[in-house]
Amino acid sequence: MLLGSSRIATCVAVATMLMSGCGAPVELKYTSRVDLQQLPAKHQQQIQASLEDYFGTARFPKFLAVAPAEEQPADAPQPKLIEREDRGHLQHGQAVYLNQCAGCHGVTGDGQGPAAKYLDPPPRDYRLGKFKFTSTPRGVKPRRTDLQRVLRRGAKGTSMPSFPWMTEDDLEAVIDYVMLLSSRGELEYRLGQVAQADLTEEDDVVPAIVAEQAQGIALSWDEAEQQIVRPLTREITPSEETIAAGAKAFVQLNCYKCHGHDGRGIKTGNIGKDDWGRVARAADLTTGTLHGGGRPIDIYRRIYSGINGTPMPAFAQPDANKGETETQRSDTIWHLSHFVNSVANGQPLPMDVIDAEIREQLKAQPVEPAAAPSE
């Protein structure tokens, strides 16, 4: 990937800072969410104690889960927990993470490592349990292969590097540790939401509440492995005709209202924010830096599922008002992926097709009646 001079300068500055240790060793401690400070002190303490029960501390990490119902003792004051991952394996993953990832993603996985302030886009905050680029439907956790792929290949157009040289043992261990950080952060977030919405100051964050939330998070990771977006139709061979059809779909599905009629992305107006509270500008497709991957299937899945945690919606459902079928929608997504790929690869946009389709769309809009004159 070719980088502009400003990005090269940023990368050099960050690399220099990291090699010098940022002036001080990173404190090996999980930090709490800022929004938990709004809760009563008792609830904060109970949430932190629960997080230690399930995930240990940064010095002694563990990854526990609620045991199956048949293994639960009757009338126990709190549920039985079992090891989800071997602790030695987690320590291995943590060592890889601290060496390769924490400088950007932070010890807690909050995206606040010492290099983060120098990076745009910023490093991912895992703690909401949301990952942008997956092979799964919208709102579903990534499959393990999704995490393997982003580590092996990086994220083009961002500061997320690739690790093709990483051993399989290191790769699998660091993935499990990232899953620990994400699960821990999501449990912290969920418990904070429950405490704020449902509990009075006199109530306790009891083990049953914690177990219910922890089970839901663990189940969402397990179920993701069986959920993968598989196109209903085979990919059509790209051609001028499919690219032109994709350009029409770019207008018909209103993609141009965020990405711009020229594909460069709208930079002003009510752009919206992502779930991390950051301004969520639509991608400039002409730069060729498709963060989620440039393969046709990658682009298909981005269009089909949208992008988790962002205003980018899913386009999986056919337009019932037009009598569109699921197979027709699948073909439309393939056409649109060909259009996006052609733009990303530097081919001229078929502006005549786009502008003509926009004019047709404007003609089809109902004209509002003029307001009656005031007396």
Short mmCIF file of C-alpha atoms in Angstrom, two decimals, residues 119-275:
data_model
loop_
_atom_site.label_atom_id
_atom_site.label_comp_id
_atom_site.label_asym_id
_atom_site.label_seq_id
_atom_site.Cartn_x
_atom_site.Cartn_y
_atom_site.Cartn_z
CA LEU A 119 -3.77 7.72 14.45
CA ASP A 120 -6.67 8.48 12.12
CA PRO A 121 -8.87 6.51 11.96
CA PRO A 122 -8.37 5.67 15.64
CA PRO A 123 -7.71 2.12 16.84
CA ARG A 124 -10.72 -0.07 17.51
CA ASP A 125 -12.31 -0.06 20.96
CA TYR A 126 -13.35 -3.70 21.51
CA ARG A 127 -15.41 -3.06 24.63
CA LEU A 128 -18.83 -2.73 22.99
CA GLY A 129 -18.40 -6.19 21.51
CA LYS A 130 -18.81 -4.74 18.01
CA PHE A 131 -16.48 -5.43 15.11
CA LYS A 132 -16.96 -3.56 11.84
CA PHE A 133 -15.79 -5.95 9.16
CA THR A 134 -17.18 -9.45 9.42
CA SER A 135 -18.48 -12.23 7.20
CA THR A 136 -21.58 -12.47 9.39
CA PRO A 137 -24.93 -10.64 9.19
CA ARG A 138 -25.35 -7.20 10.73
CA GLY A 139 -25.30 -7.21 14.52
CA VAL A 140 -23.56 -10.59 14.74
CA LYS A 141 -20.12 -11.14 16.22
CA PRO A 142 -17.22 -11.95 13.88
CA ARG A 143 -16.31 -15.53 13.12
CA ARG A 144 -12.87 -16.65 14.17
CA THR A 145 -11.76 -16.62 10.54
CA ASP A 146 -12.69 -12.91 10.37
CA LEU A 147 -10.27 -12.12 13.19
CA GLN A 148 -7.60 -14.34 11.64
CA ARG A 149 -7.97 -12.54 8.33
CA VAL A 150 -7.69 -9.00 9.70
CA LEU A 151 -4.59 -9.99 11.65
CA ARG A 152 -2.97 -11.67 8.67
CA ARG A 153 -3.89 -8.95 6.16
CA GLY A 154 -4.38 -5.79 8.22
CA ALA A 155 -6.95 -3.14 7.34
CA LYS A 156 -6.06 -1.22 4.21
CA GLY A 157 -6.20 2.56 4.57
CA THR A 158 -5.80 2.44 8.35
CA SER A 159 -2.87 2.07 10.74
CA MET A 160 -3.81 -1.55 11.43
CA PRO A 161 -0.79 -3.50 10.11
CA SER A 162 -0.67 -7.03 8.79
CA PHE A 163 1.00 -9.91 10.64
CA PRO A 164 1.69 -12.52 7.94
CA TRP A 165 4.77 -13.67 9.85
CA MET A 166 2.97 -14.41 13.13
CA THR A 167 3.08 -18.07 14.14
CA GLU A 168 -0.19 -20.01 14.30
CA ASP A 169 0.21 -20.48 18.06
CA ASP A 170 0.68 -16.75 18.61
CA LEU A 171 -2.20 -15.91 16.28
CA GLU A 172 -4.70 -18.23 17.96
CA ALA A 173 -3.61 -17.14 21.43
CA VAL A 174 -3.91 -13.42 20.73
CA ILE A 175 -7.35 -13.94 19.13
CA ASP A 176 -8.58 -15.62 22.31
CA TYR A 177 -7.15 -12.79 24.38
CA VAL A 178 -8.88 -10.18 22.20
CA MET A 179 -12.13 -12.13 22.68
CA LEU A 180 -11.51 -11.97 26.44
CA LEU A 181 -11.03 -8.19 26.33
CA SER A 182 -14.09 -7.72 24.15
CA SER A 183 -16.27 -9.97 26.32
CA ARG A 184 -15.03 -8.29 29.48
CA GLY A 185 -15.71 -4.83 28.09
CA GLU A 186 -19.16 -5.77 26.83
CA LEU A 187 -20.11 -7.30 30.18
CA GLU A 188 -18.95 -4.12 31.93
CA TYR A 189 -21.02 -2.02 29.52
CA ARG A 190 -24.13 -4.20 29.86
CA LEU A 191 -23.99 -4.29 33.64
CA GLY A 192 -23.64 -0.52 33.70
CA GLN A 193 -26.72 -0.19 31.50
CA VAL A 194 -28.73 -2.58 33.70
CA ALA A 195 -27.68 -0.79 36.89
CA GLN A 196 -28.57 2.60 35.48
CA ALA A 197 -31.93 1.58 34.02
CA ASP A 198 -33.28 -1.07 36.39
CA LEU A 199 -31.65 -0.81 39.82
CA THR A 200 -32.16 1.58 42.69
CA GLU A 201 -29.26 2.61 44.91
CA GLU A 202 -30.43 0.06 47.49
CA ASP A 203 -30.41 -2.82 44.98
CA ASP A 204 -27.41 -5.04 44.32
CA VAL A 205 -25.84 -6.18 41.07
CA VAL A 206 -26.51 -9.79 42.05
CA PRO A 207 -24.72 -12.83 40.56
CA ALA A 208 -27.86 -13.88 38.65
CA ILE A 209 -27.89 -10.59 36.74
CA VAL A 210 -24.20 -10.94 35.93
CA ALA A 211 -24.62 -14.57 34.82
CA GLU A 212 -27.52 -13.72 32.50
CA GLN A 213 -25.50 -11.02 30.73
CA ALA A 214 -22.33 -13.13 30.60
CA GLN A 215 -24.22 -16.07 29.11
CA GLY A 216 -25.70 -13.86 26.41
CA ILE A 217 -22.27 -12.56 25.42
CA ALA A 218 -20.68 -16.02 25.34
CA LEU A 219 -23.58 -17.39 23.30
CA SER A 220 -23.28 -14.57 20.76
CA TRP A 221 -19.64 -15.53 20.10
CA ASP A 222 -20.48 -19.22 19.80
CA GLU A 223 -23.45 -18.68 17.48
CA ALA A 224 -21.46 -16.42 15.16
CA GLU A 225 -19.45 -19.41 13.95
CA GLN A 226 -22.58 -20.81 12.29
CA GLN A 227 -23.70 -17.53 10.72
CA ILE A 228 -21.99 -16.54 7.51
CA VAL A 229 -23.28 -14.44 4.63
CA ARG A 230 -23.41 -16.68 1.57
CA PRO A 231 -24.67 -15.00 -1.62
CA LEU A 232 -27.82 -16.59 -3.04
CA THR A 233 -26.49 -16.19 -6.58
CA ARG A 234 -23.11 -16.78 -8.15
CA GLU A 235 -20.93 -13.80 -8.87
CA ILE A 236 -21.51 -12.47 -12.36
CA THR A 237 -18.41 -11.81 -14.45
CA PRO A 238 -17.66 -8.07 -14.21
CA SER A 239 -18.33 -6.11 -17.39
CA GLU A 240 -19.26 -2.62 -18.53
CA GLU A 241 -22.89 -3.70 -18.30
CA THR A 242 -22.65 -4.96 -14.69
CA ILE A 243 -20.72 -1.84 -13.64
CA ALA A 244 -23.38 0.38 -15.25
CA ALA A 245 -26.09 -1.65 -13.48
CA GLY A 246 -24.17 -1.15 -10.25
CA ALA A 247 -23.98 2.60 -10.89
CA LYS A 248 -27.77 2.65 -11.20
CA ALA A 249 -28.09 0.68 -7.96
CA PHE A 250 -25.71 3.18 -6.34
CA VAL A 251 -28.43 5.79 -6.91
CA GLN A 252 -31.50 3.58 -6.45
CA LEU A 253 -30.31 2.39 -3.02
CA ASN A 254 -29.37 5.98 -2.10
CA CYS A 255 -25.70 5.16 -1.62
CA TYR A 256 -24.81 8.46 -3.29
CA LYS A 257 -26.51 10.44 -0.53
CA CYS A 258 -23.65 9.48 1.81
CA HIS A 259 -20.84 8.54 -0.57
CA GLY A 260 -21.54 11.42 -2.96
CA HIS A 261 -22.50 11.18 -6.62
CA ASP A 262 -18.77 11.16 -7.39
CA GLY A 263 -17.99 8.45 -4.81
CA ARG A 264 -15.77 10.74 -2.74
CA GLY A 265 -17.96 10.79 0.36
CA ILE A 266 -20.05 13.60 1.81
CA LYS A 267 -17.90 15.62 4.22
CA THR A 268 -20.43 18.19 5.49
CA GLY A 269 -23.98 18.29 6.81
CA ASN A 270 -25.67 15.82 9.13
CA ILE A 271 -23.20 12.98 8.67
CA GLY A 272 -24.02 11.14 11.88
CA LYS A 273 -21.88 9.32 14.42
CA ASP A 274 -20.90 5.73 15.03
CA ASP A 275 -21.56 3.76 18.21
#
